[in-house]
mmCIF file of C-alpha atoms and ligand atoms in Angstrom:
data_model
loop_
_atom_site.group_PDB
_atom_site.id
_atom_site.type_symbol
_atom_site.label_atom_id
_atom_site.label_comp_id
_atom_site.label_asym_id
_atom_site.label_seq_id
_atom_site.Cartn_x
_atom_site.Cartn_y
_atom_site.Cartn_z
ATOM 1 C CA UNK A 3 66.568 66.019 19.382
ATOM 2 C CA UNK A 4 65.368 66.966 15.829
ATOM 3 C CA UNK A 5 68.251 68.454 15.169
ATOM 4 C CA UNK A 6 70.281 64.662 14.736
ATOM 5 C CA UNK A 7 67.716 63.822 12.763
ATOM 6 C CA UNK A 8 67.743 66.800 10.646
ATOM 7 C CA UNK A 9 71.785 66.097 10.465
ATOM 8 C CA UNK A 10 71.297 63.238 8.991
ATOM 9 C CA UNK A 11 68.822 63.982 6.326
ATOM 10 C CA UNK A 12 71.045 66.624 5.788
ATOM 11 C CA UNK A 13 73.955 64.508 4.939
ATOM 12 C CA UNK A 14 72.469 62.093 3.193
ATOM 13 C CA UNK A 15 71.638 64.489 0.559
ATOM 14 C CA UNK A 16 74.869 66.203 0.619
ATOM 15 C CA UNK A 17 76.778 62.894 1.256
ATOM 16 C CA UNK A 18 79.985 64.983 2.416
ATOM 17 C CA UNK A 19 80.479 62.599 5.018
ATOM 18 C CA UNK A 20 78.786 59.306 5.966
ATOM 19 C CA UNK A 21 76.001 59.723 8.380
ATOM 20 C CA UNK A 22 76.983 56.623 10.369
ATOM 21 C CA UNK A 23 80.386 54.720 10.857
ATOM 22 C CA UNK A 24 80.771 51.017 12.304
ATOM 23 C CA UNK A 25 84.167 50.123 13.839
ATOM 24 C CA UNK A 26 84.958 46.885 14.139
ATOM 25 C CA UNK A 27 88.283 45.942 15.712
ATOM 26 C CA UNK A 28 90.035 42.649 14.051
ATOM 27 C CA UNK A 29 92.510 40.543 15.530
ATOM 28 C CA UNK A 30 92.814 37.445 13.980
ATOM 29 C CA UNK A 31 89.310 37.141 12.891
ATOM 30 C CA UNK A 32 89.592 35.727 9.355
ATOM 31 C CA UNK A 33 86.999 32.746 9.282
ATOM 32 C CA UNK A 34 84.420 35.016 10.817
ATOM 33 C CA UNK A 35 84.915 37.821 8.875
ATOM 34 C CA UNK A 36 82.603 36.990 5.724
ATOM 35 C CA UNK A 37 79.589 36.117 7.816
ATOM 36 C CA UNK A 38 80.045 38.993 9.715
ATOM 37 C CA UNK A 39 79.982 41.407 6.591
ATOM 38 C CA UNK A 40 76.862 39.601 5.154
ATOM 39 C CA UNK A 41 75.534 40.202 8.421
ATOM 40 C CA UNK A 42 76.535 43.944 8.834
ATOM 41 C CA UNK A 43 74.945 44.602 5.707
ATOM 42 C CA UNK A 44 71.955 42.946 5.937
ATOM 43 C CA UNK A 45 71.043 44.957 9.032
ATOM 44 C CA UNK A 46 72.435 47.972 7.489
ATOM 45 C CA UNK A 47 70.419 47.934 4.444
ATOM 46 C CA UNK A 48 66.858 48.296 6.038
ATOM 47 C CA UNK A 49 68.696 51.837 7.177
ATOM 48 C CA UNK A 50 69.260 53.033 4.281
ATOM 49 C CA UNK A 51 71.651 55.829 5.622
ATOM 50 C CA UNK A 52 75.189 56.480 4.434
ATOM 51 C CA UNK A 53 77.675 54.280 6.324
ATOM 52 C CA UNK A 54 81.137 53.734 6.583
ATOM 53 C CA UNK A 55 82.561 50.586 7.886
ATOM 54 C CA UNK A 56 85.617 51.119 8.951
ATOM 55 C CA UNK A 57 87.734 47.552 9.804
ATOM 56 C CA UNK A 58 90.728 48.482 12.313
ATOM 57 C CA UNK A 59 93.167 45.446 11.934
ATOM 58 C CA UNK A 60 94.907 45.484 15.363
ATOM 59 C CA UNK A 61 98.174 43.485 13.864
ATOM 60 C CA UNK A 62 96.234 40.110 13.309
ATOM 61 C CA UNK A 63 98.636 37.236 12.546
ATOM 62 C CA UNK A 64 96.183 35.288 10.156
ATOM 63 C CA UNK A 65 95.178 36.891 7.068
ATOM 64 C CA UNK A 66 92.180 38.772 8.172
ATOM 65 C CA UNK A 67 94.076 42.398 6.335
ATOM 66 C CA UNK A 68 93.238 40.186 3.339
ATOM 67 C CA UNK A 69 89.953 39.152 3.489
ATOM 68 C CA UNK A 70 89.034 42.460 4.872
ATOM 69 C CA UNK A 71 90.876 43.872 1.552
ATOM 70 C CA UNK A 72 89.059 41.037 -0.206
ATOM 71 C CA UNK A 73 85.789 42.381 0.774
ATOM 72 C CA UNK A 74 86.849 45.931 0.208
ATOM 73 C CA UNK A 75 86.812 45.464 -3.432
ATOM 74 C CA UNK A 76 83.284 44.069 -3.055
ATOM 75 C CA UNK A 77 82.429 46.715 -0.689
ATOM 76 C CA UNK A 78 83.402 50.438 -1.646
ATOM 77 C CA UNK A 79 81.725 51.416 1.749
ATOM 78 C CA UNK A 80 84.459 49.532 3.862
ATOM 79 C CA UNK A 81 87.777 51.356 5.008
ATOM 80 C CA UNK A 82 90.879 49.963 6.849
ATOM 81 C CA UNK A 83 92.444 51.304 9.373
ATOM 82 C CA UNK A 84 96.014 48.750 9.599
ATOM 83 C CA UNK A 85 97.811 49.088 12.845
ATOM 84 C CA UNK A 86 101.785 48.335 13.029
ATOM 85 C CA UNK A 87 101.146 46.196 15.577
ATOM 86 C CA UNK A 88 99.040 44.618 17.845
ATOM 87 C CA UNK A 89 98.010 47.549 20.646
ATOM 88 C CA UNK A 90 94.828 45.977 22.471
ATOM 89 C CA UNK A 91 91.339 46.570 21.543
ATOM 90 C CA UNK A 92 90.785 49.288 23.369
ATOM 91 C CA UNK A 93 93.691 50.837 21.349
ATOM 92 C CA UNK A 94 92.134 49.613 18.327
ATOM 93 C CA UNK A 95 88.681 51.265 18.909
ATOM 94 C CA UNK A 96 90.192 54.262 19.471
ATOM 95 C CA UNK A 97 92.050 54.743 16.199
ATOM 96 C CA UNK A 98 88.770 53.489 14.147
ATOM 97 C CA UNK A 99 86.847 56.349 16.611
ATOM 98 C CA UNK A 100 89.818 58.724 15.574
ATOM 99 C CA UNK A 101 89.256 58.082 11.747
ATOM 100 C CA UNK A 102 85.515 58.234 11.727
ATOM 101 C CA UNK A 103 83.446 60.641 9.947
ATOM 102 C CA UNK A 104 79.994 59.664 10.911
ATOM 103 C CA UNK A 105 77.730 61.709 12.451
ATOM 104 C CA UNK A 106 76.776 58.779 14.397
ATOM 105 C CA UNK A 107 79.801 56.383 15.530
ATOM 106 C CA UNK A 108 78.426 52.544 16.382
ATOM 107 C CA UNK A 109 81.380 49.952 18.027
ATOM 108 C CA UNK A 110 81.284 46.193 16.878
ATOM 109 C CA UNK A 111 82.549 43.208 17.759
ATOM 110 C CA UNK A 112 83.832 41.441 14.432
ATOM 111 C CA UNK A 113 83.076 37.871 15.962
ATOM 112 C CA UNK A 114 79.061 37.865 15.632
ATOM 113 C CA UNK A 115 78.657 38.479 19.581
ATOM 114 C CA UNK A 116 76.975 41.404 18.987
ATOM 115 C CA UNK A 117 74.171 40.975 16.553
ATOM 116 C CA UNK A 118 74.693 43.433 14.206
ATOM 117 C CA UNK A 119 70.777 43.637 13.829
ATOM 118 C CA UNK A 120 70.928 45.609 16.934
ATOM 119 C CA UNK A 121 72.366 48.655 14.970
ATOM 120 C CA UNK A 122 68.411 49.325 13.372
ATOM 121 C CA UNK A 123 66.946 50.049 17.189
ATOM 122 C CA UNK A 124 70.705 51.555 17.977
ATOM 123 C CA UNK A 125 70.001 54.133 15.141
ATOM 124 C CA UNK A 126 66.096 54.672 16.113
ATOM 125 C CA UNK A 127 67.337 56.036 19.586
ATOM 126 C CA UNK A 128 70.069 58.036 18.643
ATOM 127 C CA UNK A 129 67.576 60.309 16.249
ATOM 128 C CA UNK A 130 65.416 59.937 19.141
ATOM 129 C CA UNK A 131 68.391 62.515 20.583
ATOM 130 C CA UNK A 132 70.522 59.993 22.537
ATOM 131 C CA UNK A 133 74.211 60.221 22.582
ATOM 132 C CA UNK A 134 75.097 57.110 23.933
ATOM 133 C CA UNK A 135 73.088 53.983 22.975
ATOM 134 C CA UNK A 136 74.693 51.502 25.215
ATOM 135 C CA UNK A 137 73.491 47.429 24.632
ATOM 136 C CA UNK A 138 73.387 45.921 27.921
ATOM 137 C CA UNK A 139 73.617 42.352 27.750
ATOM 138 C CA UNK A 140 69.965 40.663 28.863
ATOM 139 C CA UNK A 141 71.955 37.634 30.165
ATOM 140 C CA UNK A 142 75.412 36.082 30.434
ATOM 141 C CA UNK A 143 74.388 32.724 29.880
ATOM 142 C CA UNK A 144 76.897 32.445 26.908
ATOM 143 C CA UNK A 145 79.441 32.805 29.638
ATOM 144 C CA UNK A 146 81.572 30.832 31.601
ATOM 145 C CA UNK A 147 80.850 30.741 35.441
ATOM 146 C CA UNK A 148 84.093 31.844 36.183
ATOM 147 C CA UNK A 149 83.763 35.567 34.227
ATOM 148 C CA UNK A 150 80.000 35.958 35.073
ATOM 149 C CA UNK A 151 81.403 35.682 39.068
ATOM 150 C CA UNK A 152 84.291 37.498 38.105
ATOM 151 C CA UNK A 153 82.494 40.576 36.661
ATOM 152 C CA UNK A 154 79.543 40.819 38.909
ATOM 153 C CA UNK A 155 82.482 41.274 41.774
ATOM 154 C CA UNK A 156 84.783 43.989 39.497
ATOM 155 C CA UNK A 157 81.713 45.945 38.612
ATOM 156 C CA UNK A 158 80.812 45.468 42.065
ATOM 157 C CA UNK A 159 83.775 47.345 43.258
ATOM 158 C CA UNK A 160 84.576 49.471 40.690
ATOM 159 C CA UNK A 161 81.093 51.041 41.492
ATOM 160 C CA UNK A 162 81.910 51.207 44.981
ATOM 161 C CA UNK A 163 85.538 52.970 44.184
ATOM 162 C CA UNK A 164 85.162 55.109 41.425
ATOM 163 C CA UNK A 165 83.006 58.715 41.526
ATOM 164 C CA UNK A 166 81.976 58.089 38.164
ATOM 165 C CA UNK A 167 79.205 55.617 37.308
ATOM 166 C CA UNK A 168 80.180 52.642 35.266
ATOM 167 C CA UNK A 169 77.674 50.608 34.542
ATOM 168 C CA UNK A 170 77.720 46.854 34.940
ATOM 169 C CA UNK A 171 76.371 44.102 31.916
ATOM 170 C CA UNK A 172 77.060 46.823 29.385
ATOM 171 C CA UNK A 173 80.755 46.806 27.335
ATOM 172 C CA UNK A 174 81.683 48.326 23.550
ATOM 173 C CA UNK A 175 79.036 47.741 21.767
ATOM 174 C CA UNK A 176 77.050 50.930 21.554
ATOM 175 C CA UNK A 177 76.218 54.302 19.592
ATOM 176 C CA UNK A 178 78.301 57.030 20.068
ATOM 177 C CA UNK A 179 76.483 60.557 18.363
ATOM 178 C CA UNK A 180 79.081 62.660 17.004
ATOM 179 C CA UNK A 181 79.313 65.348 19.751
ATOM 180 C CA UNK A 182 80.113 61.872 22.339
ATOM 181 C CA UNK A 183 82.886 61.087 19.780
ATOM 182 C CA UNK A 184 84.194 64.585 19.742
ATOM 183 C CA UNK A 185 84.483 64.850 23.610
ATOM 184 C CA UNK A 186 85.834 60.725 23.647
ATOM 185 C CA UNK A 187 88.465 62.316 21.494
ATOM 186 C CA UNK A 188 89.871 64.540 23.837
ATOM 187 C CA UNK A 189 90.866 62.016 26.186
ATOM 188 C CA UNK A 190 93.984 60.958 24.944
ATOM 189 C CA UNK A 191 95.105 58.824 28.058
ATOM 190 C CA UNK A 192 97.210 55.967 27.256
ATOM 191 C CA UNK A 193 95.980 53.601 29.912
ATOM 192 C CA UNK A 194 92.321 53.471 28.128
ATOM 193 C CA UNK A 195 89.471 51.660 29.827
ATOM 194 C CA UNK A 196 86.923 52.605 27.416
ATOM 195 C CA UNK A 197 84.016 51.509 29.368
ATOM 196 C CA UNK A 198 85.042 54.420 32.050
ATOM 197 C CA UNK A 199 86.154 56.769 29.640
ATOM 198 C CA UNK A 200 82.144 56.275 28.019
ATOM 199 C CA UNK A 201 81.117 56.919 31.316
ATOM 200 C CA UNK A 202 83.274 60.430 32.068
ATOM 201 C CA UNK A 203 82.001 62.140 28.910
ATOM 202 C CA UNK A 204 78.230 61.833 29.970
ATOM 203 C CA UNK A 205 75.439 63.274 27.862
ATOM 204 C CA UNK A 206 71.769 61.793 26.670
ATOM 205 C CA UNK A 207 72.903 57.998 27.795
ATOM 206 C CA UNK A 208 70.247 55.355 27.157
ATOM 207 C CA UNK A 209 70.909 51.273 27.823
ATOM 208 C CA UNK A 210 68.759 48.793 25.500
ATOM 209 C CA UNK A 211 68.733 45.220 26.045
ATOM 210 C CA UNK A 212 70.091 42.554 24.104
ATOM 211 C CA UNK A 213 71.246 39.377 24.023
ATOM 212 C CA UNK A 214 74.668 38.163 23.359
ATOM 213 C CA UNK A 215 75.301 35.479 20.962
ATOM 214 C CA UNK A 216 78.292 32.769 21.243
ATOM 215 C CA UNK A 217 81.146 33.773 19.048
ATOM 216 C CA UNK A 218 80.639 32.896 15.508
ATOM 217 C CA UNK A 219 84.157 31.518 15.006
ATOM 218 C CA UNK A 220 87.927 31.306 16.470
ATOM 219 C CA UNK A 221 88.132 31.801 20.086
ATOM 220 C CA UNK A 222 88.326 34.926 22.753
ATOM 221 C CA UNK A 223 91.158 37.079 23.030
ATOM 222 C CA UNK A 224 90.937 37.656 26.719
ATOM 223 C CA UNK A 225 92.738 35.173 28.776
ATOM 224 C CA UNK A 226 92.341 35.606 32.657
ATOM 225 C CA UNK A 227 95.817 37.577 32.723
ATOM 226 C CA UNK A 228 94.861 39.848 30.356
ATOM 227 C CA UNK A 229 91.316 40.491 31.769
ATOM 228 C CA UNK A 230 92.734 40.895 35.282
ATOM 229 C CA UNK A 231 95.283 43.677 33.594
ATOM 230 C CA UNK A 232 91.958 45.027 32.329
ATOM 231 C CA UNK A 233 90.470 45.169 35.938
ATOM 232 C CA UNK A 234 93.461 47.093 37.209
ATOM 233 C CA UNK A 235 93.920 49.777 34.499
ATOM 234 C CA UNK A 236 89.297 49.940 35.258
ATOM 235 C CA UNK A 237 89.997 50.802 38.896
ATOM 236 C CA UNK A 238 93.312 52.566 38.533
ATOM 237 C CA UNK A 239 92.157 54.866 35.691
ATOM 238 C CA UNK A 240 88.688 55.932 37.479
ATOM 239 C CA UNK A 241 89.571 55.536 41.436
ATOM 240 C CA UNK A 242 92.171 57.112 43.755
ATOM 241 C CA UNK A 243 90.125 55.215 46.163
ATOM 242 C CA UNK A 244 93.593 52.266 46.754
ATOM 243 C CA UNK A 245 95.419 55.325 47.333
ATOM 244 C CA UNK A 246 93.302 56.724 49.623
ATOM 245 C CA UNK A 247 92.650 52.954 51.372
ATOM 246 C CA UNK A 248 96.662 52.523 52.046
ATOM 247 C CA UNK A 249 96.526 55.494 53.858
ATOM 248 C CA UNK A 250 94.126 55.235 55.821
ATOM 249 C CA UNK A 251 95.452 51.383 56.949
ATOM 250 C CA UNK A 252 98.251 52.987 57.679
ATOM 251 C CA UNK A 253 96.302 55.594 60.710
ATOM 252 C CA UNK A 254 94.382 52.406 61.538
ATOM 253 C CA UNK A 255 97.248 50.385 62.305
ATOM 254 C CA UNK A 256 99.166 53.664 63.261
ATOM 255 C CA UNK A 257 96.701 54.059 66.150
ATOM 256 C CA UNK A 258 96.819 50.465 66.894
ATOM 257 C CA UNK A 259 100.485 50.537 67.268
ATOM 258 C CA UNK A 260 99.946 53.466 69.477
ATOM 259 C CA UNK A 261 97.431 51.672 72.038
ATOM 260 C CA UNK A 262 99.555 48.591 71.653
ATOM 261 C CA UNK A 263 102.718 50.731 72.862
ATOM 262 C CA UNK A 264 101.136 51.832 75.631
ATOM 263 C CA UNK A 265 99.833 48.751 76.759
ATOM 264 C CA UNK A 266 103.206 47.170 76.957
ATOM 265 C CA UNK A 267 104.656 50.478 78.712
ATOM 266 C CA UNK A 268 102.020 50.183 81.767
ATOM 267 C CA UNK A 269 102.479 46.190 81.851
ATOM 268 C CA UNK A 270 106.031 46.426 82.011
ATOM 269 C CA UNK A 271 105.583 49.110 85.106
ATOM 270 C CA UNK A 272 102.931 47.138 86.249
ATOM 271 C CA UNK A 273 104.351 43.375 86.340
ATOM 272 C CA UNK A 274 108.381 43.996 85.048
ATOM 273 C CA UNK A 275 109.693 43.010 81.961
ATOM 274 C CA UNK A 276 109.913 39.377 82.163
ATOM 275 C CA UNK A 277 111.518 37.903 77.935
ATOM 276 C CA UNK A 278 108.329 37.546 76.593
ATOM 277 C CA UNK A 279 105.590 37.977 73.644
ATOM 278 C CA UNK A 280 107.602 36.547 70.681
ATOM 279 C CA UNK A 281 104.474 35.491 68.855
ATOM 280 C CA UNK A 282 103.146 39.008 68.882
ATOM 281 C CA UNK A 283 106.224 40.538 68.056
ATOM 282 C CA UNK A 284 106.476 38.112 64.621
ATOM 283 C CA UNK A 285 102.927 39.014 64.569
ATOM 284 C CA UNK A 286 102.958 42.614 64.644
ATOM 285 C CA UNK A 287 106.454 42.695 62.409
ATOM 286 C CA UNK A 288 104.817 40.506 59.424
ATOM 287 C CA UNK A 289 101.578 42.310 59.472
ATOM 288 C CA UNK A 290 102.701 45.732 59.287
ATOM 289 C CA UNK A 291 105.382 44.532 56.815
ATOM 290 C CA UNK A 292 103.126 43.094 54.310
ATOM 291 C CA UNK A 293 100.987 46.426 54.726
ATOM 292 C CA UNK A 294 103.541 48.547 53.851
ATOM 293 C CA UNK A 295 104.421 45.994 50.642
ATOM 294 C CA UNK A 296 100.839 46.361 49.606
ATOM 295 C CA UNK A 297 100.803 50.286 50.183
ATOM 296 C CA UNK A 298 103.719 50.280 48.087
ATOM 297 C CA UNK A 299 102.408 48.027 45.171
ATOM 298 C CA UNK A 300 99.704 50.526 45.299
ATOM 299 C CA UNK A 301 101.544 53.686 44.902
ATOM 300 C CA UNK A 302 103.852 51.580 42.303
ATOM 301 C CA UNK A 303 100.292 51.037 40.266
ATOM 302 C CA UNK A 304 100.029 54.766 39.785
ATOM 303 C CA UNK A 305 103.285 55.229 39.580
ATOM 304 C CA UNK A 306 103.818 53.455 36.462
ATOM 305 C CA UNK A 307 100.828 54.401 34.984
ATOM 306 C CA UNK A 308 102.016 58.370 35.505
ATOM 307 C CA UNK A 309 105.031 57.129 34.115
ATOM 308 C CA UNK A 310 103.459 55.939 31.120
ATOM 309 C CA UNK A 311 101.698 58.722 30.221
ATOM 310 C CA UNK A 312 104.382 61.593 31.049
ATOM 311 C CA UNK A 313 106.029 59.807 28.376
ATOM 312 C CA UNK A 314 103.845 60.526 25.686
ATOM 313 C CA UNK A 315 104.269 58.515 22.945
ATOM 314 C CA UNK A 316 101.167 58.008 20.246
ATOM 315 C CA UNK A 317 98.367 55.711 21.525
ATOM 316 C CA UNK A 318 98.874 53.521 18.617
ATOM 317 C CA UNK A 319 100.801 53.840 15.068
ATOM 318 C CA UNK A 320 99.148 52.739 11.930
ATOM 319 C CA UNK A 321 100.826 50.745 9.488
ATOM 320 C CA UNK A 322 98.247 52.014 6.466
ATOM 321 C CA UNK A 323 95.029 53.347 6.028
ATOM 322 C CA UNK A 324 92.705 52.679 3.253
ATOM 323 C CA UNK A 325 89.343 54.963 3.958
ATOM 324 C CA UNK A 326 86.281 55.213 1.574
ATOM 325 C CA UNK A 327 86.258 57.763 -0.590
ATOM 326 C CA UNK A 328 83.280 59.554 0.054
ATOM 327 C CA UNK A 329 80.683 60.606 -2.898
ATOM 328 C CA UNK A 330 80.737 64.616 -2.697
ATOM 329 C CA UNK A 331 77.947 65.394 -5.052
ATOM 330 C CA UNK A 332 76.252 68.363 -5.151
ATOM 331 C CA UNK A 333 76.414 69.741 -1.448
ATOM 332 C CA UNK A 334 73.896 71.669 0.301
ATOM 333 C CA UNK A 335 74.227 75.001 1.692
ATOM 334 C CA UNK A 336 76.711 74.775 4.451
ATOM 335 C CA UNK A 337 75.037 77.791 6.019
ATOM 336 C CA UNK A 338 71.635 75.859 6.694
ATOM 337 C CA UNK A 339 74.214 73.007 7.821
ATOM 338 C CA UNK A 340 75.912 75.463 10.492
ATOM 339 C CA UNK A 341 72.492 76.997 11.623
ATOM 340 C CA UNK A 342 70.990 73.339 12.447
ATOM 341 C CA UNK A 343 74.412 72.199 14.127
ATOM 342 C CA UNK A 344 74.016 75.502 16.436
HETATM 343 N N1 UDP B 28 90.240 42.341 19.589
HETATM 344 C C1 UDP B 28 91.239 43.217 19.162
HETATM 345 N N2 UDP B 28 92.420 43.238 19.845
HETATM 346 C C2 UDP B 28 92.650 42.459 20.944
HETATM 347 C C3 UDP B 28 91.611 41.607 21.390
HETATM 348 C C4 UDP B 28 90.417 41.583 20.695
HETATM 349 O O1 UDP B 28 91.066 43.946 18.194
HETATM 350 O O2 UDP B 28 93.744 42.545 21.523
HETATM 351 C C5 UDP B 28 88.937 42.329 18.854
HETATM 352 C C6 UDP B 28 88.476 40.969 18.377
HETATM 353 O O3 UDP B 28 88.939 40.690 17.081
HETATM 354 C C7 UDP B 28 86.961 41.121 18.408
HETATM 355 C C8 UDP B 28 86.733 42.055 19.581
HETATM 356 O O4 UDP B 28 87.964 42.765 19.769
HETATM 357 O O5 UDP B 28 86.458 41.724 17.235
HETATM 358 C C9 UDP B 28 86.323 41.329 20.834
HETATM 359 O O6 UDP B 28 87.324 40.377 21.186
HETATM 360 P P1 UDP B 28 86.978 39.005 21.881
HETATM 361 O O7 UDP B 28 85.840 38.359 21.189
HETATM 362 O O8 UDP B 28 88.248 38.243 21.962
HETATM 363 O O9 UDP B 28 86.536 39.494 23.323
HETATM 364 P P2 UDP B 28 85.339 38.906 24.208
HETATM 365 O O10 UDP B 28 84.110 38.866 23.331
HETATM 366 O O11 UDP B 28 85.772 37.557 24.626
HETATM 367 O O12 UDP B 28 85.205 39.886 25.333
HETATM 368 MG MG1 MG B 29 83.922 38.110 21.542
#
């Protein structure tokens, strides 16, 4: 517990790294992206803690790489991380959490939805010894009916499928302490749902309230496709459970089959075998046909996902990055350092 907050003392004094970075993915944020800064470091300054903000443009087609350059030169605490292309935001969080120094790592929408004066009672929990600070959203009134239904019934499910507890209401935004980032950063799956993979790594995991604003400018990036793609990789990545399911249809309708078989075998002893029972022939063909389809959409599910990862290409490719160069005055003993960290 103390010893995060000694960490941080620590390294503000010694300033060899920044105590706390803020990702913030960007796609084709540009008119939001001044407020947002102003914002940022408002809430930032009442810290007063060393912090690097670290914009990850995930290939943005407007010119947010230039207003985030723009307030670079204003800024000397901001880096950019410039992806080649678009990759996703999950993608994009995980190349700002792969360039962060912080002791502390905090994840940010760049489009105002999550007040960035959250990060002050964020920070306060974290050197209370949490790990994960997770903001669960107080309401979803900002929502549309459709994706409040729509996520009550994933989470619903996904809780129901997967061994590992993912909790509902809560999504990116959170703290991540440094040992959380270090363990996030060994999962190097390609299919990333983040709000799972936050889940697997476990620690000191707290949930604080908050309540999520409408988007400050330009519109969501999440059409239905997209968010139903999202849903799949959720229960893919964190549940055998379909697999599991097709199988055991298949015994159910196996043993079905079975009893049905031997119902026709003692009627036809019994009464002959007069040219009937069409209907539950079609019946019996379609239905077991469209099982099998399903079982095998199933299997194909994993199967391309194995397939994508036995390839192993990088999780994303930068284009450029631009980090701040950190102050490295005087630095304090690195022995003390080691003895806290053990
Ligand atoms: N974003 C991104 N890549 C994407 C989609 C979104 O980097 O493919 C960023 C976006 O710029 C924003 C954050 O992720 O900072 C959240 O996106 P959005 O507001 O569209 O999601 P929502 O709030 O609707 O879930
Ligand atoms: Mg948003």
């Amino acid at each position: 517990m103390t010893s995060h907050f000694i960490n941080s003392q620590l390294s503000s004094n010694a300033a060899s790294h920044p105590t706390l970075s803020v990702i913030v993915p960007v796609l084709n944020e540009s008119e939001g992206l001044i407020e947002f800064h102003r914002r940022l470091s408002g809430a930032l300054e009442s810290l007063a803690l060393d912090v690097e903000i670290l914009f990850v443009n995930d290939g943005s087609s407007d010119d947010s790489i230039d207003v985030i350059k723009m307030l670079q030169h204003k800024d000397c605490r901001i880096g950019v991380i410039d992806l080649s292309r678009r990759f996703g935001k999950e993608l994009a969080v995980s190349a700002g959490i792969d360039h962060a120094r912080g002791d502390a790592v905090v994840l940010i929408d760049a489009d105002l939805q999550d007040p960035p004066e959250c990060i002050v009672e964020m920070v306060k929990a974290w050197r209370k010894g949490f790990d994960v600070v997770a903001m669960q959203r107080a309401d979803r009134s900002v929502d549309t009916l459709f994706k409040r239904v729509s996520a009550s019934v994933f989470y619903r499910l996904l809780s129901w499928l997967s061994p590992v507890n993912i909790p509902p209401g809560v999504g990116d935004f959170r703290l991540l302490s440094r040992r959380a980032v270090d363990a996030l950063k060994q999962l190097r799956e390609r299919n990333r749902y983040m709000k799972g993979l936050y889940a697997w790594v476990g620690f000191n995991y707290i949930e604080l309230p908050y309540r999520r604003e409408a988007r400050h400018a330009g519109d969501s990036k999440w059409p239905i496709g997209k968010l139903l793609g999202l849903a799949v990789d959720g229960i893919t990545s964190f549940s055998i459970a379909p697999l599991r399911l097709a199988s055991y249809i298949g015994l159910i309708t196996a043993l079905g089959a079975f009893v049905y078989g031997l119902v026709i075998v003692v009627k036809t002893m019994v009464y002959g075998d007069p040219v009937a029972g069409f209907p539950a022939l079609m019946v019996t063909i379609t239905f077991l046909g469209s099982v099998q389809l399903l079982a095998i959409g199933v299997l194909g599910e994993y199967l391309g996902r194995m397939f994508v990862e036995t390839k192993r290409r990088p999780m994303y490719l930068v284009r450029s990055t631009n980090l701040p160069t950190l102050p490295l005055p005087v630095q304090e003993s690195t022995s003390t350092m080691a003895a806290i960290h053990v």
